[in-house]
Amino acid sequence: MSSATMQQLRGKEGGRVKRIYRAESKRSGVPWAKRSYRPGEAFEAGDDINRALSAAHACLYAACHAAVVGVGASPALGFVHTGGALSFVLDIADLYKADYSIPIAFDLVAQEMVEEDDVRLATRDHFRETRFMKRVVDDIFDLIMGDSSEPQDQLDRNLLWEDVGGTVAGGMNWSGFEELNVHGYATVTGPDIPEYPVDW
């Protein structure tokens, strides 16, 4: 895979997703023809399974968006998707469709639960039961930061970058001369700010 072009990777991904749809159709007994949706009106287009897939994918995108911004990553800077405000969100969501939104949609349609509310509630419950958000956050950190010597949940994230020694404690005011002088910094001061009201 490391030597594949982006076009080859997209082709492999497209083939993988088609196989997943066919496998879920066979497993659930829900007939499958093709993916059909209308941007902007996704839940209005296609048959029951396509509408359920659109609703489940929308829930997945929303949860992944929350995770991406929650860890301070940019939703727009994607690896595969590009040119949109949610490119990275779409990249991340694609990692989970086979385990979450696709089987949920097929299972619900097999049970004749085809309302958008049915899909949203079932997706929410599955996210909670499987601790989905923790999984997504851990995966995002792995993708962005690679291997770390410490588990992500044990890292102190309240640190500030420091050119001498790596990091310094966050959550404190570093304007004092004593703290800055320890690292060899000089302090630049200006005139005192007058207290208000001031007659300008």
C-alpha atoms as a printed R data frame, in Angstrom:
    type eleno elety resid chain resno       x       y      z
1   ATOM     1    CA   MET     A     1   0.000   0.000  0.000
2   ATOM     2    CA   SER     A     2   2.868   2.416  0.712
3   ATOM     3    CA   SER     A     3   3.802   2.526 -2.972
4   ATOM     4    CA   ALA     A     4   0.231   2.962 -4.260
5   ATOM     5    CA   THR     A     5  -0.857   6.203 -5.887
6   ATOM     6    CA   MET     A     6  -3.807   8.168 -4.513
7   ATOM     7    CA   GLN     A     7  -5.874   7.000 -7.489
8   ATOM     8    CA   GLN     A     8  -5.055   3.363 -6.660
9   ATOM     9    CA   LEU     A     9  -5.867   3.917 -2.993
10  ATOM    10    CA   ARG     A    10  -9.224   5.487 -3.887
11  ATOM    11    CA   GLY     A    11  -9.988   2.549 -6.149
12  ATOM    12    CA   LYS     A    12  -9.149   0.041 -3.420
13  ATOM    13    CA   GLU     A    13 -11.262   1.948 -0.905
14  ATOM    14    CA   GLY     A    14 -14.198   2.124 -3.305
15  ATOM    15    CA   GLY     A    15 -13.996  -1.623 -3.931
16  ATOM    16    CA   ARG     A    16 -13.781  -2.320 -0.199
17  ATOM    17    CA   VAL     A    17 -16.888  -0.269  0.535
18  ATOM    18    CA   LYS     A    18 -18.858  -2.000 -2.248
19  ATOM    19    CA   ARG     A    19 -17.923  -5.381 -0.756
20  ATOM    20    CA   ILE     A    20 -19.048  -4.190  2.685
21  ATOM    21    CA   TYR     A    21 -22.452  -3.119  1.330
22  ATOM    22    CA   ARG     A    22 -22.916  -6.500 -0.401
23  ATOM    23    CA   ALA     A    23 -21.843  -8.417  2.711
24  ATOM    24    CA   GLU     A    24 -24.196  -6.430  4.960
25  ATOM    25    CA   SER     A    25 -27.038  -6.985  2.498
26  ATOM    26    CA   LYS     A    26 -26.437 -10.730  2.590
27  ATOM    27    CA   ARG     A    27 -26.093 -10.787  6.396
28  ATOM    28    CA   SER     A    28 -29.215  -8.728  7.085
29  ATOM    29    CA   GLY     A    29 -31.409  -9.868  4.195
30  ATOM    30    CA   VAL     A    30 -31.955  -6.261  3.070
31  ATOM    31    CA   PRO     A    31 -31.843  -5.967 -0.751
32  ATOM    32    CA   TRP     A    32 -29.013  -3.791 -2.061
33  ATOM    33    CA   ALA     A    33 -28.647  -2.198 -5.501
34  ATOM    34    CA   LYS     A    34 -26.372   0.839 -5.167
35  ATOM    35    CA   ARG     A    35 -25.601   3.842 -3.002
36  ATOM    36    CA   SER     A    36 -27.934   6.714 -3.800
37  ATOM    37    CA   TYR     A    37 -28.201  10.070 -2.058
38  ATOM    38    CA   ARG     A    38 -28.849  13.703 -2.852
39  ATOM    39    CA   PRO     A    39 -26.472  16.251 -1.295
40  ATOM    40    CA   GLY     A    40 -28.410  18.656  0.877
41  ATOM    41    CA   GLU     A    41 -31.406  16.311  1.031
42  ATOM    42    CA   ALA     A    42 -29.679  13.053  1.866
43  ATOM    43    CA   PHE     A    43 -32.518  11.527  3.851
44  ATOM    44    CA   GLU     A    44 -35.048  12.245  1.093
45  ATOM    45    CA   ALA     A    45 -33.275  10.288 -1.639
46  ATOM    46    CA   GLY     A    46 -33.280   6.609 -2.499
47  ATOM    47    CA   ASP     A    47 -34.896   3.598 -0.874
48  ATOM    48    CA   ASP     A    48 -35.125   2.793  2.818
49  ATOM    49    CA   ILE     A    49 -31.589   1.465  3.092
50  ATOM    50    CA   ASN     A    50 -30.075   4.474  1.320
51  ATOM    51    CA   ARG     A    51 -31.986   6.887  3.540
52  ATOM    52    CA   ALA     A    52 -30.912   4.967  6.645
53  ATOM    53    CA   LEU     A    53 -27.291   4.982  5.467
54  ATOM    54    CA   SER     A    54 -27.427   8.746  4.913
55  ATOM    55    CA   ALA     A    55 -28.796   9.334  8.405
56  ATOM    56    CA   ALA     A    56 -26.284   6.984 10.054
57  ATOM    57    CA   HIS     A    57 -23.379   8.519  8.151
58  ATOM    58    CA   ALA     A    58 -24.543  12.005  9.214
59  ATOM    59    CA   CYS     A    59 -24.431  10.895 12.867
60  ATOM    60    CA   LEU     A    60 -20.979   9.424 12.322
61  ATOM    61    CA   TYR     A    61 -19.718  12.647 10.712
62  ATOM    62    CA   ALA     A    62 -21.072  14.711 13.608
63  ATOM    63    CA   ALA     A    63 -19.384  12.535 16.238
64  ATOM    64    CA   CYS     A    64 -16.089  12.534 14.334
65  ATOM    65    CA   HIS     A    65 -16.298  16.317 13.902
66  ATOM    66    CA   ALA     A    66 -16.714  16.707 17.663
67  ATOM    67    CA   ALA     A    67 -13.700  14.462 18.276
68  ATOM    68    CA   VAL     A    68 -11.510  16.277 15.748
69  ATOM    69    CA   VAL     A    69 -12.171  19.745 17.157
70  ATOM    70    CA   GLY     A    70 -12.121  18.366 20.704
71  ATOM    71    CA   VAL     A    71  -8.473  17.343 20.362
72  ATOM    72    CA   GLY     A    72  -7.560  20.634 18.691
73  ATOM    73    CA   ALA     A    73  -7.057  19.257 15.178
74  ATOM    74    CA   SER     A    74  -8.182  21.140 12.089
75  ATOM    75    CA   PRO     A    75 -11.338  19.679 10.515
76  ATOM    76    CA   ALA     A    76 -10.263  21.014  7.114
77  ATOM    77    CA   LEU     A    77  -6.768  19.527  6.764
78  ATOM    78    CA   GLY     A    78  -7.487  16.102  5.334
79  ATOM    79    CA   PHE     A    79  -5.181  13.347  4.155
80  ATOM    80    CA   VAL     A    80  -7.439  11.856  1.464
81  ATOM    81    CA   HIS     A    81 -10.345  14.309  1.249
82  ATOM    82    CA   THR     A    82  -9.347  17.840  0.381
83  ATOM    83    CA   GLY     A    83 -10.759  21.246 -0.454
84  ATOM    84    CA   GLY     A    84 -13.546  21.327  2.104
85  ATOM    85    CA   ALA     A    85 -14.098  22.614  5.599
86  ATOM    86    CA   LEU     A    86 -14.575  19.032  6.867
87  ATOM    87    CA   SER     A    87 -11.934  17.122  4.890
88  ATOM    88    CA   PHE     A    88 -10.232  15.618  7.947
89  ATOM    89    CA   VAL     A    89 -13.609  14.758  9.499
90  ATOM    90    CA   LEU     A    90 -14.516  12.780  6.369
91  ATOM    91    CA   ASP     A    91 -11.140  11.019  6.441
92  ATOM    92    CA   ILE     A    92 -11.667   9.987 10.062
93  ATOM    93    CA   ALA     A    93 -15.305   8.951  9.587
94  ATOM    94    CA   ASP     A    94 -14.371   6.643  6.710
95  ATOM    95    CA   LEU     A    95 -12.369   4.564  9.181
96  ATOM    96    CA   TYR     A    96 -15.529   3.589 11.075
97  ATOM    97    CA   LYS     A    97 -18.318   3.188  8.525
98  ATOM    98    CA   ALA     A    98 -17.785  -0.584  8.247
99  ATOM    99    CA   ASP     A    99 -18.128  -1.018 12.026
100 ATOM   100    CA   TYR     A   100 -20.789   1.571 12.789
101 ATOM   101    CA   SER     A   101 -23.014   3.374 10.311
102 ATOM   102    CA   ILE     A   102 -23.288   0.669  7.627
103 ATOM   103    CA   PRO     A   103 -24.269  -2.303  9.843
104 ATOM   104    CA   ILE     A   104 -26.548  -0.100 11.960
105 ATOM   105    CA   ALA     A   105 -28.441   1.044  8.862
106 ATOM   106    CA   PHE     A   106 -28.858  -2.485  7.490
107 ATOM   107    CA   ASP     A   107 -29.954  -3.861 10.872
108 ATOM   108    CA   LEU     A   108 -32.596  -1.161 11.305
109 ATOM   109    CA   VAL     A   109 -34.031  -1.564  7.822
110 ATOM   110    CA   ALA     A   110 -34.187  -5.341  8.370
111 ATOM   111    CA   GLN     A   111 -36.340  -4.589 11.444
112 ATOM   112    CA   GLU     A   112 -38.449  -2.115  9.427
113 ATOM   113    CA   MET     A   113 -37.225   0.765 11.582
114 ATOM   114    CA   VAL     A   114 -36.787   3.256  8.768
115 ATOM   115    CA   GLU     A   115 -37.481   6.650 10.304
116 ATOM   116    CA   GLU     A   116 -34.624   9.106 10.657
117 ATOM   117    CA   ASP     A   117 -35.191   9.212 14.433
118 ATOM   118    CA   ASP     A   118 -34.776   5.426 14.608
119 ATOM   119    CA   VAL     A   119 -31.374   5.719 12.965
120 ATOM   120    CA   ARG     A   120 -30.181   8.631 15.098
121 ATOM   121    CA   LEU     A   121 -31.175   6.989 18.369
122 ATOM   122    CA   ALA     A   122 -29.701   3.598 17.453
123 ATOM   123    CA   THR     A   123 -26.449   5.219 16.337
124 ATOM   124    CA   ARG     A   124 -26.234   7.270 19.523
125 ATOM   125    CA   ASP     A   125 -26.821   4.174 21.663
126 ATOM   126    CA   HIS     A   126 -24.188   2.172 19.775
127 ATOM   127    CA   PHE     A   127 -21.665   5.003 20.173
128 ATOM   128    CA   ARG     A   128 -22.251   5.031 23.923
129 ATOM   129    CA   GLU     A   129 -22.168   1.238 24.347
130 ATOM   130    CA   THR     A   130 -18.896   0.871 22.424
131 ATOM   131    CA   ARG     A   131 -17.199   3.987 23.879
132 ATOM   132    CA   PHE     A   132 -16.854   5.271 20.334
133 ATOM   133    CA   MET     A   133 -15.606   8.763 21.202
134 ATOM   134    CA   LYS     A   134 -12.647   7.402 23.171
135 ATOM   135    CA   ARG     A   135 -11.743   5.183 20.232
136 ATOM   136    CA   VAL     A   136 -11.878   8.093 17.792
137 ATOM   137    CA   VAL     A   137  -9.817  10.401 20.007
138 ATOM   138    CA   ASP     A   138  -7.160   7.716 20.544
139 ATOM   139    CA   ASP     A   139  -7.019   7.017 16.796
140 ATOM   140    CA   ILE     A   140  -6.691  10.708 15.940
141 ATOM   141    CA   PHE     A   141  -3.772  11.064 18.348
142 ATOM   142    CA   ASP     A   142  -2.148   7.958 16.869
143 ATOM   143    CA   LEU     A   143  -2.540   9.315 13.339
144 ATOM   144    CA   ILE     A   144  -1.232  12.773 14.142
145 ATOM   145    CA   MET     A   145   1.401  12.049 16.779
146 ATOM   146    CA   GLY     A   146   2.406   8.473 16.000
147 ATOM   147    CA   ASP     A   147   3.735   6.257 18.738
148 ATOM   148    CA   SER     A   148   4.166   7.899 22.110
149 ATOM   149    CA   SER     A   149   6.067   6.608 25.104
150 ATOM   150    CA   GLU     A   150   3.097   7.513 27.318
151 ATOM   151    CA   PRO     A   151  -0.555   6.533 26.894
152 ATOM   152    CA   GLN     A   152  -2.504   9.497 25.549
153 ATOM   153    CA   ASP     A   153  -4.829   9.617 28.544
154 ATOM   154    CA   GLN     A   154  -1.824  10.070 30.863
155 ATOM   155    CA   LEU     A   155  -0.173  12.924 28.985
156 ATOM   156    CA   ASP     A   156  -0.335  16.331 30.650
157 ATOM   157    CA   ARG     A   157  -1.900  18.428 27.932
158 ATOM   158    CA   ASN     A   158  -1.727  21.644 29.948
159 ATOM   159    CA   LEU     A   159   1.811  22.473 28.847
160 ATOM   160    CA   LEU     A   160   3.373  25.295 26.843
161 ATOM   161    CA   TRP     A   161   6.133  24.859 24.285
162 ATOM   162    CA   GLU     A   162   9.551  25.952 25.488
163 ATOM   163    CA   ASP     A   163  12.698  26.298 23.396
164 ATOM   164    CA   VAL     A   164  14.808  25.392 26.442
165 ATOM   165    CA   GLY     A   165  13.892  22.057 27.998
166 ATOM   166    CA   GLY     A   166  10.838  21.155 25.911
167 ATOM   167    CA   THR     A   167   7.816  22.377 27.882
168 ATOM   168    CA   VAL     A   168   6.791  24.509 30.822
169 ATOM   169    CA   ALA     A   169   3.679  24.409 32.941
170 ATOM   170    CA   GLY     A   170   0.553  25.995 31.558
171 ATOM   171    CA   GLY     A   171  -2.232  27.580 33.537
172 ATOM   172    CA   MET     A   172  -0.048  30.245 35.095
173 ATOM   173    CA   ASN     A   173   1.001  33.799 34.290
174 ATOM   174    CA   TRP     A   174   4.541  33.917 32.881
175 ATOM   175    CA   SER     A   175   4.826  37.712 32.887
176 ATOM   176    CA   GLY     A   176   6.963  37.829 36.038
177 ATOM   177    CA   PHE     A   177  10.655  38.672 35.555
178 ATOM   178    CA   GLU     A   178  11.818  35.964 37.975
179 ATOM   179    CA   GLU     A   179  10.210  33.088 36.095
180 ATOM   180    CA   LEU     A   180  11.361  34.359 32.698
181 ATOM   181    CA   ASN     A   181  14.888  35.112 33.863
182 ATOM   182    CA   VAL     A   182  15.392  31.494 34.912
183 ATOM   183    CA   HIS     A   183  15.454  30.617 31.213
184 ATOM   184    CA   GLY     A   184  17.567  33.586 30.190
185 ATOM   185    CA   TYR     A   185  14.794  35.751 28.822
186 ATOM   186    CA   ALA     A   186  14.734  39.509 28.994
187 ATOM   187    CA   THR     A   187  11.576  41.317 29.955
188 ATOM   188    CA   VAL     A   188  10.317  44.216 27.873
189 ATOM   189    CA   THR     A   189   8.034  46.592 29.711
190 ATOM   190    CA   GLY     A   190   6.015  49.549 28.618
191 ATOM   191    CA   PRO     A   191   4.242  52.397 30.345
192 ATOM   192    CA   ASP     A   192   1.763  51.531 33.030
193 ATOM   193    CA   ILE     A   193  -1.796  51.363 31.810
194 ATOM   194    CA   PRO     A   194  -3.819  54.042 33.593
195 ATOM   195    CA   GLU     A   195  -6.842  53.069 35.563
196 ATOM   196    CA   TYR     A   196 -10.199  54.028 34.190
197 ATOM   197    CA   PRO     A   197 -11.908  56.408 33.880
198 ATOM   198    CA   VAL     A   198  -9.267  58.356 31.987
199 ATOM   199    CA   ASP     A   199  -9.777  61.765 30.487
200 ATOM   200    CA   TRP     A   200  -8.208  61.364 27.044
